mmCIF file of C-alpha atoms in Angstrom:
data_model
loop_
_atom_site.group_PDB
_atom_site.id
_atom_site.type_symbol
_atom_site.label_atom_id
_atom_site.label_comp_id
_atom_site.label_asym_id
_atom_site.label_seq_id
_atom_site.Cartn_x
_atom_site.Cartn_y
_atom_site.Cartn_z
ATOM 1 C CA MET H 28 140.089 84.454 79.823
ATOM 2 C CA SER H 29 137.869 81.464 79.013
ATOM 3 C CA LYS H 30 137.861 80.435 82.673
ATOM 4 C CA TRP H 31 136.749 83.899 83.692
ATOM 5 C CA LEU H 32 133.960 83.873 81.111
ATOM 6 C CA LEU H 33 132.783 80.485 82.366
ATOM 7 C CA LEU H 34 132.698 81.701 85.960
ATOM 8 C CA ILE H 35 130.795 84.851 85.025
ATOM 9 C CA ALA H 36 128.313 82.904 82.914
ATOM 10 C CA LEU H 37 127.735 80.579 85.853
ATOM 11 C CA GLY H 38 127.159 83.611 88.046
ATOM 12 C CA LEU H 39 124.525 84.900 85.622
ATOM 13 C CA ILE H 40 122.566 81.671 85.980
ATOM 14 C CA ILE H 41 122.719 81.186 89.733
ATOM 15 C CA SER H 42 122.597 84.841 90.831
ATOM 16 C CA GLY H 43 118.971 84.478 91.923
ATOM 17 C CA CYS H 44 119.469 81.347 93.998
ATOM 18 C CA GLY H 45 120.027 80.863 97.684
ATOM 19 C CA GLN H 46 117.862 83.751 98.913
ATOM 20 C CA GLY H 47 115.938 81.664 101.441
ATOM 21 C CA ASN H 48 112.214 81.228 101.920
ATOM 22 C CA VAL H 49 109.924 84.107 100.971
ATOM 23 C CA GLN H 50 107.933 85.435 103.927
ATOM 24 C CA PHE H 51 104.485 87.046 103.708
ATOM 25 C CA PRO H 52 104.320 90.046 106.086
ATOM 26 C CA TYR H 53 100.650 90.891 105.586
ATOM 27 C CA PRO H 54 99.907 94.414 106.899
ATOM 28 C CA ASP H 55 97.381 95.298 109.570
ATOM 29 C CA GLU H 56 94.206 97.160 108.645
ATOM 30 C CA GLN H 57 94.722 100.899 109.145
ATOM 31 C CA SER H 58 91.092 102.068 108.945
ATOM 32 C CA ASN H 59 88.710 102.045 111.912
ATOM 33 C CA TYR H 60 85.399 100.297 111.275
ATOM 34 C CA PRO H 61 82.612 100.694 113.853
ATOM 35 C CA VAL H 62 80.817 97.599 115.081
ATOM 36 C CA PRO H 63 77.331 97.499 113.473
ATOM 37 C CA LYS H 64 74.547 98.544 115.870
ATOM 38 C CA ASN H 65 72.536 95.407 115.207
ATOM 39 C CA GLY H 66 75.504 93.152 115.772
ATOM 40 C CA MET H 67 77.637 91.152 113.382
ATOM 41 C CA PRO H 68 76.706 87.927 111.595
ATOM 42 C CA ALA H 69 78.587 84.741 112.395
ATOM 43 C CA ILE H 70 80.719 83.526 109.477
ATOM 44 C CA TYR H 71 82.576 80.273 109.067
ATOM 45 C CA VAL H 72 85.585 80.415 106.716
ATOM 46 C CA ALA H 73 85.297 77.169 104.777
ATOM 47 C CA GLY H 74 87.452 75.895 101.928
ATOM 48 C CA ILE H 75 90.273 77.884 100.301
ATOM 49 C CA VAL H 76 90.843 76.380 96.851
ATOM 50 C CA ASP H 77 94.057 77.140 94.960
ATOM 51 C CA VAL H 78 93.309 77.030 91.209
ATOM 52 C CA ARG H 79 96.291 79.057 89.989
ATOM 53 C CA PRO H 80 97.905 78.054 86.674
ATOM 54 C CA MET H 81 100.897 75.744 86.918
ATOM 55 C CA GLU H 82 103.367 78.414 85.733
ATOM 56 C CA GLN H 83 102.619 80.378 88.888
ATOM 57 C CA LYS H 84 103.001 77.377 91.155
ATOM 58 C CA ARG H 85 106.357 76.283 89.770
ATOM 59 C CA GLY H 86 107.758 79.696 88.693
ATOM 60 C CA GLU H 87 109.230 80.329 85.249
ATOM 61 C CA GLY H 88 111.951 82.243 83.435
ATOM 62 C CA ILE H 89 115.560 83.241 84.040
ATOM 63 C CA PHE H 90 116.267 86.615 82.416
ATOM 64 C CA MET H 91 113.016 87.575 80.656
ATOM 65 C CA ASP H 92 109.325 87.063 81.443
ATOM 66 C CA LEU H 93 109.940 85.907 85.002
ATOM 67 C CA THR H 94 107.141 84.473 87.147
ATOM 68 C CA PHE H 95 107.962 84.100 90.837
ATOM 69 C CA PRO H 96 108.099 82.932 93.612
ATOM 70 C CA SER H 97 107.524 79.239 93.044
ATOM 71 C CA ASP H 98 105.450 77.480 95.685
ATOM 72 C CA ARG H 99 108.527 75.820 97.136
ATOM 73 C CA ARG H 100 110.017 79.269 97.846
ATOM 74 C CA TRP H 101 107.071 80.511 99.913
ATOM 75 C CA SER H 102 107.462 79.935 103.659
ATOM 76 C CA LYS H 103 103.856 78.610 103.830
ATOM 77 C CA PRO H 104 101.382 77.164 101.316
ATOM 78 C CA VAL H 105 99.579 79.902 99.380
ATOM 79 C CA ASP H 106 96.118 78.778 100.528
ATOM 80 C CA THR H 107 97.269 78.928 104.164
ATOM 81 C CA MET H 108 98.651 82.445 103.719
ATOM 82 C CA TYR H 109 95.416 83.588 102.141
ATOM 83 C CA ARG H 110 93.263 82.052 104.864
ATOM 84 C CA GLN H 111 95.300 83.877 107.504
ATOM 85 C CA ALA H 112 95.077 87.177 105.589
ATOM 86 C CA LEU H 113 91.317 86.820 105.083
ATOM 87 C CA ILE H 114 90.689 86.060 108.748
ATOM 88 C CA LYS H 115 92.872 88.989 109.760
ATOM 89 C CA ASP H 116 90.989 91.432 107.519
ATOM 90 C CA ILE H 117 87.530 90.213 108.560
ATOM 91 C CA THR H 118 88.473 90.506 112.227
ATOM 92 C CA GLN H 119 90.217 93.874 112.057
ATOM 93 C CA THR H 120 87.433 95.485 109.988
ATOM 94 C CA SER H 121 84.661 94.275 112.345
ATOM 95 C CA LEU H 122 82.945 92.692 109.355
ATOM 96 C CA ALA H 123 81.706 89.566 111.114
ATOM 97 C CA VAL H 124 82.185 87.233 114.038
ATOM 98 C CA LEU H 125 84.262 84.252 112.958
ATOM 99 C CA VAL H 126 83.263 80.845 114.309
ATOM 100 C CA GLU H 127 85.100 77.525 114.192
ATOM 101 C CA ASP H 128 82.028 75.319 113.865
ATOM 102 C CA PRO H 129 79.953 75.682 110.665
ATOM 103 C CA LEU H 130 76.824 74.751 112.659
ATOM 104 C CA ASP H 131 77.230 77.970 114.645
ATOM 105 C CA ALA H 132 77.496 80.130 111.524
ATOM 106 C CA ASP H 133 74.909 82.269 109.780
ATOM 107 C CA TYR H 134 76.963 82.059 106.581
ATOM 108 C CA LYS H 135 79.847 80.092 105.099
ATOM 109 C CA LEU H 136 82.592 81.884 103.170
ATOM 110 C CA GLU H 137 84.630 80.109 100.492
ATOM 111 C CA ALA H 138 87.576 81.384 98.446
ATOM 112 C CA GLU H 139 89.183 80.487 95.128
ATOM 113 C CA ILE H 140 92.677 81.738 94.342
ATOM 114 C CA PHE H 141 93.033 82.449 90.622
ATOM 115 C CA SER H 142 96.285 84.411 90.796
ATOM 116 C CA PHE H 143 98.907 84.988 93.472
ATOM 117 C CA THR H 144 102.201 85.871 91.827
ATOM 118 C CA CYS H 145 104.868 88.384 90.854
ATOM 119 C CA SER H 146 106.352 88.964 87.400
ATOM 120 C CA LEU H 147 109.289 90.795 85.843
ATOM 121 C CA ASP H 148 109.217 91.499 82.103
ATOM 122 C CA ARG H 149 112.363 92.524 80.248
ATOM 123 C CA SER H 150 112.365 93.306 76.542
ATOM 124 C CA VAL H 151 114.970 91.752 74.242
ATOM 125 C CA GLY H 152 116.017 95.245 73.207
ATOM 126 C CA SER H 153 117.029 96.117 76.768
ATOM 127 C CA PHE H 154 119.981 93.717 76.432
ATOM 128 C CA ALA H 155 121.447 95.907 73.666
ATOM 129 C CA MET H 156 122.985 98.284 76.217
ATOM 130 C CA PRO H 157 125.363 95.713 77.811
ATOM 131 C CA ALA H 158 126.179 94.324 74.363
ATOM 132 C CA LEU H 159 127.054 97.802 73.098
ATOM 133 C CA ALA H 160 129.190 98.471 76.161
ATOM 134 C CA GLY H 161 131.022 95.183 75.647
ATOM 135 C CA GLY H 162 131.615 95.889 71.970
ATOM 136 C CA VAL H 163 133.050 99.323 72.667
ATOM 137 C CA ALA H 164 135.291 97.966 75.417
ATOM 138 C CA GLY H 165 136.558 95.218 73.109
ATOM 139 C CA VAL H 166 137.508 97.721 70.424
ATOM 140 C CA VAL H 167 139.206 100.055 72.898
ATOM 141 C CA TRP H 168 141.139 97.439 74.846
ATOM 142 C CA GLY H 169 141.721 94.780 72.217
ATOM 143 C CA ASP H 170 145.004 94.558 70.280
ATOM 144 C CA ASP H 171 143.759 92.309 67.481
ATOM 145 C CA GLY H 172 140.571 90.567 66.387
ATOM 146 C CA ASN H 173 140.925 87.690 68.832
ATOM 147 C CA SER H 174 141.634 89.876 71.864
ATOM 148 C CA MET H 175 138.847 92.273 70.866
ATOM 149 C CA LEU H 176 136.396 89.378 70.877
ATOM 150 C CA LYS H 177 137.567 87.982 74.223
ATOM 151 C CA ARG H 178 137.701 91.313 75.985
ATOM 152 C CA GLY H 179 134.426 92.343 74.421
ATOM 153 C CA LEU H 180 132.732 89.196 75.757
ATOM 154 C CA PHE H 181 134.325 89.719 79.150
ATOM 155 C CA SER H 182 133.161 93.333 79.260
ATOM 156 C CA TRP H 183 129.684 92.299 78.116
ATOM 157 C CA ALA H 184 129.419 89.832 80.987
ATOM 158 C CA ILE H 185 130.554 92.478 83.480
ATOM 159 C CA ALA H 186 128.053 94.951 82.017
ATOM 160 C CA MET H 187 125.270 92.377 82.389
ATOM 161 C CA LEU H 188 126.070 92.253 86.093
ATOM 162 C CA ALA H 189 126.352 96.004 86.579
ATOM 163 C CA ILE H 190 124.210 98.040 84.150
ATOM 164 C CA PRO H 191 120.564 98.514 85.230
ATOM 165 C CA LEU H 192 118.008 97.682 82.523
ATOM 166 C CA PRO H 193 114.346 98.730 82.313
ATOM 167 C CA VAL H 194 111.857 96.139 83.584
ATOM 168 C CA GLU H 195 108.113 96.032 84.180
ATOM 169 C CA PHE H 196 107.234 94.605 87.603
ATOM 170 C CA GLN H 197 103.803 93.396 88.684
ATOM 171 C CA ALA H 198 102.428 91.768 91.827
ATOM 172 C CA GLN H 199 98.926 90.389 91.358
ATOM 173 C CA ALA H 200 96.283 88.689 93.474
ATOM 174 C CA GLU H 201 92.980 87.559 91.977
ATOM 175 C CA ILE H 202 90.484 86.006 94.394
ATOM 176 C CA ARG H 203 86.829 84.989 94.243
ATOM 177 C CA LEU H 204 84.790 84.868 97.428
ATOM 178 C CA THR H 205 81.515 82.956 97.659
ATOM 179 C CA MET H 206 79.092 83.147 100.557
ATOM 180 C CA ARG H 207 76.463 80.494 101.261
ATOM 181 C CA ASP H 208 73.518 80.557 103.635
ATOM 182 C CA SER H 209 72.566 77.910 106.196
ATOM 183 C CA GLU H 210 70.930 75.876 103.424
ATOM 184 C CA ASP H 211 74.170 75.912 101.391
ATOM 185 C CA LYS H 212 72.720 78.213 98.720
ATOM 186 C CA ILE H 213 74.973 80.797 97.111
ATOM 187 C CA ILE H 214 73.738 84.231 98.144
ATOM 188 C CA TRP H 215 76.767 86.357 97.229
ATOM 189 C CA ARG H 216 79.806 85.974 94.967
ATOM 190 C CA GLU H 217 82.432 88.451 93.773
ATOM 191 C CA THR H 218 85.871 88.388 92.147
ATOM 192 C CA CYS H 219 88.487 91.106 92.611
ATOM 193 C CA ILE H 220 92.028 91.734 91.395
ATOM 194 C CA GLY H 221 94.642 93.608 93.384
ATOM 195 C CA GLN H 222 97.756 94.754 91.536
ATOM 196 C CA ILE H 223 100.982 96.643 92.111
ATOM 197 C CA ASN H 224 102.588 97.826 88.837
ATOM 198 C CA GLU H 225 105.973 99.521 88.828
ATOM 199 C CA GLU H 226 108.732 100.361 86.361
ATOM 200 C CA LYS H 227 112.162 99.491 87.708
ATOM 201 C CA TRP H 228 115.789 99.548 86.571
ATOM 202 C CA LEU H 229 117.623 96.356 87.485
ATOM 203 C CA PRO H 230 120.733 94.612 86.135
ATOM 204 C CA ALA H 231 119.913 91.721 83.815
ATOM 205 C CA THR H 232 121.153 89.231 86.385
ATOM 206 C CA SER H 233 119.429 90.846 89.342
ATOM 207 C CA ARG H 234 116.926 88.420 90.883
ATOM 208 C CA SER H 235 115.531 90.403 93.788
ATOM 209 C CA ASP H 236 112.692 87.894 93.987
ATOM 210 C CA LYS H 237 112.562 87.608 97.757
ATOM 211 C CA MET H 238 112.635 91.357 98.414
ATOM 212 C CA LEU H 239 110.063 92.220 95.745
ATOM 213 C CA ALA H 240 107.672 89.421 96.703
ATOM 214 C CA GLU H 241 107.843 90.230 100.416
ATOM 215 C CA GLN H 242 107.338 93.960 99.849
ATOM 216 C CA LYS H 243 104.739 94.010 97.081
ATOM 217 C CA MET H 244 102.707 90.786 97.169
ATOM 218 C CA PRO H 245 101.096 91.569 100.559
ATOM 219 C CA LEU H 246 100.091 95.015 99.248
ATOM 220 C CA ALA H 247 98.538 93.503 96.117
ATOM 221 C CA LEU H 248 96.513 91.079 98.243
ATOM 222 C CA LYS H 249 95.518 93.912 100.590
ATOM 223 C CA ARG H 250 94.004 95.764 97.622
ATOM 224 C CA CYS H 251 92.214 92.633 96.473
ATOM 225 C CA ASN H 252 90.731 91.938 99.902
ATOM 226 C CA ALA H 253 89.729 95.589 100.328
ATOM 227 C CA CYS H 254 87.692 95.302 97.135
ATOM 228 C CA LEU H 255 86.103 91.996 98.153
ATOM 229 C CA LEU H 256 85.303 92.796 101.758
ATOM 230 C CA GLY H 257 84.085 96.266 100.891
ATOM 231 C CA GLN H 258 81.472 94.729 98.603
ATOM 232 C CA LEU H 259 80.640 92.049 101.159
ATOM 233 C CA ARG H 260 80.071 94.751 103.778
ATOM 234 C CA GLN H 261 77.597 96.496 101.475
ATOM 235 C CA PHE H 262 75.750 93.201 101.000
ATOM 236 C CA LEU H 263 75.605 92.368 104.722
ATOM 237 C CA TYR H 264 74.682 95.804 106.002
#
């Protein structure tokens, strides 16, 4: 019995490992934006600065208060993924003409990444359900105090793997864009947050990090960029 408990406990710890790199399938823009009659300004996308807190960059938590993915799990650096998403949105919304040389630009656009992360929050009370199931199983199947304890612990571990528990999931992107003129003066600056908030039921050992990050993080960033570029469009036109 002790060997089984050790194996199950080990499974609880490593159940979220080995999922591979997290991709970032950023969606195309679905709306049609007409090209402005007077033409589009030329914009140079300058520096993308990643100023996220360290807990986002390294990832934290095992069962409760999880922050993920860590930077080493992403398939590309976060600043690279954001640059590609920003360029894609500017191009597909006909917001501006992007140039590679800052000398050819009417404006320079800079970005600061304050948040780019997913989180799963489980309450301590949610673990009462597997514990209760294990206690009941121990009483029903156990012959004496010792066997009740062993079988109760075994059943608790199985319940931890199988019984879905309530969790609060969030994907969040917080970005600040700054635009400078040809004289390097700041002429526009805005910060937006894009979020996806969902209630889910997952087993305590479920670490669907890769699936959740790939599905929800691009949507959170899409909302953030829609807010930013919508305000930039109003400023430009």
